[in-house]
mmCIF file of C-alpha atoms in Angstrom:
data_model
loop_
_atom_site.group_PDB
_atom_site.id
_atom_site.type_symbol
_atom_site.label_atom_id
_atom_site.label_comp_id
_atom_site.label_asym_id
_atom_site.label_seq_id
_atom_site.Cartn_x
_atom_site.Cartn_y
_atom_site.Cartn_z
ATOM 1 C CA MET A 1 198.040 193.000 109.648
ATOM 2 C CA MET A 2 200.039 189.765 108.416
ATOM 3 C CA MET A 3 201.174 190.073 105.236
ATOM 4 C CA MET A 4 202.744 186.705 103.307
ATOM 5 C CA ALA A 5 204.701 187.175 100.491
ATOM 6 C CA PRO A 6 203.698 185.649 96.848
ATOM 7 C CA SER A 7 204.703 181.937 96.581
ATOM 8 C CA LYS A 8 207.877 180.992 94.026
ATOM 9 C CA GLN A 9 207.191 179.733 90.705
ATOM 10 C CA ASN A 10 210.063 178.302 87.968
ATOM 11 C CA SER A 11 210.001 180.305 84.939
ATOM 12 C CA THR A 12 212.269 181.077 82.433
ATOM 13 C CA SER A 13 210.629 184.474 80.619
ATOM 14 C CA SER A 14 212.356 187.452 80.913
ATOM 15 C CA LYS A 15 209.822 190.069 82.089
ATOM 16 C CA LYS A 16 210.056 187.468 85.044
ATOM 17 C CA ASN A 17 211.684 189.354 88.592
ATOM 18 C CA SER A 18 214.088 187.173 90.611
ATOM 19 C CA ARG A 19 210.584 185.549 92.236
ATOM 20 C CA GLY A 20 209.520 183.979 89.177
ATOM 21 C CA LEU A 21 206.317 185.936 89.052
ATOM 22 C CA THR A 22 205.038 188.389 86.605
ATOM 23 C CA PHE A 23 203.751 191.784 87.762
ATOM 24 C CA PRO A 24 200.227 190.655 86.697
ATOM 25 C CA LEU A 25 200.700 187.526 88.865
ATOM 26 C CA LYS A 26 202.331 188.797 91.730
ATOM 27 C CA LEU A 27 198.923 191.685 91.747
ATOM 28 C CA HIS A 28 196.596 189.106 91.689
ATOM 29 C CA GLN A 29 197.649 186.694 93.922
ATOM 30 C CA LEU A 30 197.646 190.327 95.987
ATOM 31 C CA ILE A 31 194.710 190.887 95.637
ATOM 32 C CA CYS A 32 193.454 187.451 95.928
ATOM 33 C CA ASP A 33 194.999 187.600 98.823
ATOM 34 C CA ALA A 34 194.195 190.569 100.568
ATOM 35 C CA ASN A 35 190.552 189.241 102.436
ATOM 36 C CA GLU A 36 192.285 186.620 104.630
ATOM 37 C CA ASN A 37 195.603 188.712 104.827
ATOM 38 C CA GLY A 38 193.242 191.535 106.653
ATOM 39 C CA TYR A 39 193.661 194.396 103.856
ATOM 40 C CA GLU A 40 190.547 193.662 101.593
ATOM 41 C CA ASP A 41 189.439 197.396 102.411
ATOM 42 C CA VAL A 42 192.980 198.622 100.808
ATOM 43 C CA ILE A 43 193.054 196.816 98.013
ATOM 44 C CA SER A 44 189.907 194.712 96.862
ATOM 45 C CA TRP A 45 187.809 192.425 93.333
ATOM 46 C CA LEU A 46 184.977 194.650 93.169
ATOM 47 C CA PRO A 47 181.869 192.100 92.334
ATOM 48 C CA ASP A 48 182.229 190.484 88.820
ATOM 49 C CA GLY A 49 185.600 189.924 89.093
ATOM 50 C CA LYS A 50 186.893 192.005 86.106
ATOM 51 C CA LYS A 51 188.049 194.643 87.971
ATOM 52 C CA PHE A 52 189.978 195.344 91.594
ATOM 53 C CA LYS A 53 190.022 198.639 93.522
ATOM 54 C CA VAL A 54 192.846 200.375 95.476
ATOM 55 C CA HIS A 55 190.516 202.323 98.085
ATOM 56 C CA ASP A 56 193.077 203.515 99.849
ATOM 57 C CA ARG A 57 196.602 204.281 98.485
ATOM 58 C CA THR A 58 198.309 205.432 101.077
ATOM 59 C CA LYS A 59 197.760 202.595 102.973
ATOM 60 C CA PHE A 60 198.564 200.536 99.971
ATOM 61 C CA ALA A 61 201.534 202.838 99.159
ATOM 62 C CA ASN A 62 202.835 202.279 102.727
ATOM 63 C CA GLU A 63 202.183 199.229 104.177
ATOM 64 C CA ILE A 64 201.350 196.697 100.615
ATOM 65 C CA MET A 65 203.268 197.969 97.781
ATOM 66 C CA PRO A 66 207.006 196.818 99.673
ATOM 67 C CA THR A 67 206.509 193.758 101.069
ATOM 68 C CA PHE A 68 204.435 192.520 97.522
ATOM 69 C CA LEU A 69 206.211 194.914 94.927
ATOM 70 C CA GLY A 70 209.435 196.037 96.428
ATOM 71 C CA THR A 71 208.643 199.766 96.549
ATOM 72 C CA SER A 72 206.987 202.644 98.027
ATOM 73 C CA LYS A 73 205.978 204.754 95.775
ATOM 74 C CA TYR A 74 202.529 204.546 94.270
ATOM 75 C CA ARG A 75 203.034 206.242 90.893
ATOM 76 C CA SER A 76 206.134 202.976 90.216
ATOM 77 C CA PHE A 77 202.629 200.738 90.642
ATOM 78 C CA GLN A 78 200.985 202.435 87.758
ATOM 79 C CA LYS A 79 203.850 203.429 85.801
ATOM 80 C CA ASN A 80 203.466 199.299 85.843
ATOM 81 C CA LEU A 81 199.166 199.061 85.381
ATOM 82 C CA ASN A 82 199.835 200.846 81.893
ATOM 83 C CA MET A 83 203.079 198.866 81.044
ATOM 84 C CA TRP A 84 201.033 195.961 81.411
ATOM 85 C CA SER A 85 198.227 197.796 79.857
ATOM 86 C CA PHE A 86 196.209 197.793 82.418
ATOM 87 C CA SER A 87 192.306 200.573 81.953
ATOM 88 C CA ASN A 88 191.562 203.148 84.236
ATOM 89 C CA GLY A 89 188.375 202.877 85.838
ATOM 90 C CA SER A 90 188.092 206.948 86.226
ATOM 91 C CA ARG A 91 188.786 206.786 82.518
ATOM 92 C CA GLY A 92 186.796 203.654 81.123
ATOM 93 C CA GLY A 93 183.449 204.688 81.051
ATOM 94 C CA VAL A 94 180.569 203.325 82.803
ATOM 95 C CA VAL A 95 181.793 200.058 85.456
ATOM 96 C CA LEU A 96 179.100 197.415 84.966
ATOM 97 C CA ASP A 97 178.649 195.066 87.725
ATOM 98 C CA GLY A 98 179.454 191.235 86.397
ATOM 99 C CA GLU A 99 176.366 189.997 87.116
ATOM 100 C CA GLY A 100 172.799 191.202 84.677
ATOM 101 C CA GLY A 101 175.162 194.377 83.766
ATOM 102 C CA ALA A 102 173.505 196.819 86.154
ATOM 103 C CA PRO A 103 175.694 200.254 86.138
ATOM 104 C CA LEU A 104 177.875 199.961 89.439
ATOM 105 C CA MET A 105 179.714 203.209 89.304
ATOM 106 C CA SER A 106 179.934 205.615 86.676
ATOM 107 C CA ASP A 107 182.542 207.365 85.102
ATOM 108 C CA THR A 108 181.887 210.390 87.346
ATOM 109 C CA ASP A 109 181.154 209.072 90.078
ATOM 110 C CA SER A 110 184.623 209.284 92.606
ATOM 111 C CA CYS A 111 183.857 205.739 93.867
ATOM 112 C CA THR A 112 185.455 205.019 89.619
ATOM 113 C CA LYS A 113 189.073 206.283 90.836
ATOM 114 C CA GLY A 114 191.747 203.817 91.821
ATOM 115 C CA VAL A 115 189.687 200.927 89.952
ATOM 116 C CA TYR A 116 191.744 199.478 87.235
ATOM 117 C CA PHE A 117 190.915 196.448 84.858
ATOM 118 C CA HIS A 118 192.044 194.793 81.867
ATOM 119 C CA PRO A 119 190.338 191.808 79.635
ATOM 120 C CA PHE A 120 193.005 188.849 80.570
ATOM 121 C CA PHE A 121 192.777 190.380 84.482
ATOM 122 C CA ILE A 122 190.351 187.781 86.004
ATOM 123 C CA ARG A 123 189.750 186.857 89.792
ATOM 124 C CA ASP A 124 188.793 182.909 89.479
ATOM 125 C CA ALA A 125 191.273 182.595 86.101
ATOM 126 C CA PRO A 126 195.064 183.493 87.308
ATOM 127 C CA SER A 127 196.049 181.435 84.149
ATOM 128 C CA PHE A 128 195.174 184.513 82.727
ATOM 129 C CA CYS A 129 198.122 186.597 83.711
ATOM 130 C CA HIS A 130 199.943 184.253 81.029
ATOM 131 C CA ARG A 131 198.318 186.097 78.171
ATOM 132 C CA MET A 132 199.438 189.659 79.542
ATOM 133 C CA ILE A 133 201.699 191.269 77.399
ATOM 134 C CA ARG A 134 204.663 193.642 78.708
ATOM 135 C CA GLN A 135 204.969 196.748 76.709
ATOM 136 C CA ALA A 136 208.764 198.081 75.496
ATOM 137 C CA VAL A 137 209.134 201.241 77.400
ATOM 138 C CA TYR A 138 210.937 203.806 74.670
ATOM 139 C CA ILE A 139 213.241 206.735 76.366
ATOM 140 C CA LYS A 140 213.604 210.114 73.373
ATOM 141 C CA ARG A 141 216.931 210.861 73.949
ATOM 142 C CA LYS A 142 217.861 214.354 73.557
ATOM 143 C CA LYS A 143 221.183 214.330 70.357
ATOM 144 C CA LYS A 144 223.777 215.327 71.367
ATOM 145 C CA THR A 145 225.002 218.187 69.109
ATOM 146 C CA PRO A 146 228.740 217.437 68.401
ATOM 147 C CA PRO A 147 231.447 220.935 69.450
ATOM 148 C CA GLY A 148 231.800 223.681 67.316
ATOM 149 C CA GLU A 149 228.226 222.409 65.323
ATOM 150 C CA VAL A 150 225.490 224.755 65.670
ATOM 151 C CA ASP A 151 222.241 223.237 66.628
ATOM 152 C CA SER A 152 219.744 224.250 63.645
ATOM 153 C CA LYS A 153 216.611 223.950 65.744
ATOM 154 C CA ALA A 154 218.554 226.629 68.369
ATOM 155 C CA ARG A 155 217.141 230.178 68.685
ATOM 156 C CA HIS A 156 218.647 232.835 70.246
ATOM 157 C CA ASP A 157 216.186 235.186 73.093
ATOM 158 C CA ARG A 158 217.216 238.749 72.598
ATOM 159 C CA LYS A 159 215.134 239.604 75.642
ATOM 160 C CA SER A 160 216.447 237.630 77.782
ATOM 161 C CA GLY A 161 220.039 237.237 75.739
ATOM 162 C CA VAL A 162 219.593 233.317 76.628
ATOM 163 C CA ASP A 163 219.521 230.459 73.345
ATOM 164 C CA THR A 164 216.655 228.400 73.231
ATOM 165 C CA ALA A 165 215.454 225.289 71.717
ATOM 166 C CA VAL A 166 212.816 226.145 69.314
ATOM 167 C CA LEU A 167 209.118 225.018 70.472
ATOM 168 C CA GLY A 168 206.875 222.311 68.425
#
């Protein structure tokens, strides 16, 4: 299977990787090139052109992601989809076909697993990807208790003899 890397584009956006493409643009190009590069059985657009599906998660993670996305961890791919506000078909109710709105698959159908969509991620409109906004990532950090002070949320577990934080 021959895979070609996405072409370079010049841009000054801070949310772009070293090749100049944002995650949505790289993903869009990857899916559009799937047929000619021989991996449409792994990832492809659904008939309406507004959703895509990862058909073979393992093959996608091991063979395609390292070349196009620089990682082989499917969880990283899912995190990127979440940061770019993609919705998951398995949580999104009924997936409709673009031709007349006939149900293509229901939310209880196993076909919806691996289906993703975003209002600006459309097969024939790659320029819409520029409208997509990456959500900021906030990391909750535990506040350190200065030496010699007692954490007001800590308590001593009499049974185990261990100090634990109060939950909830």
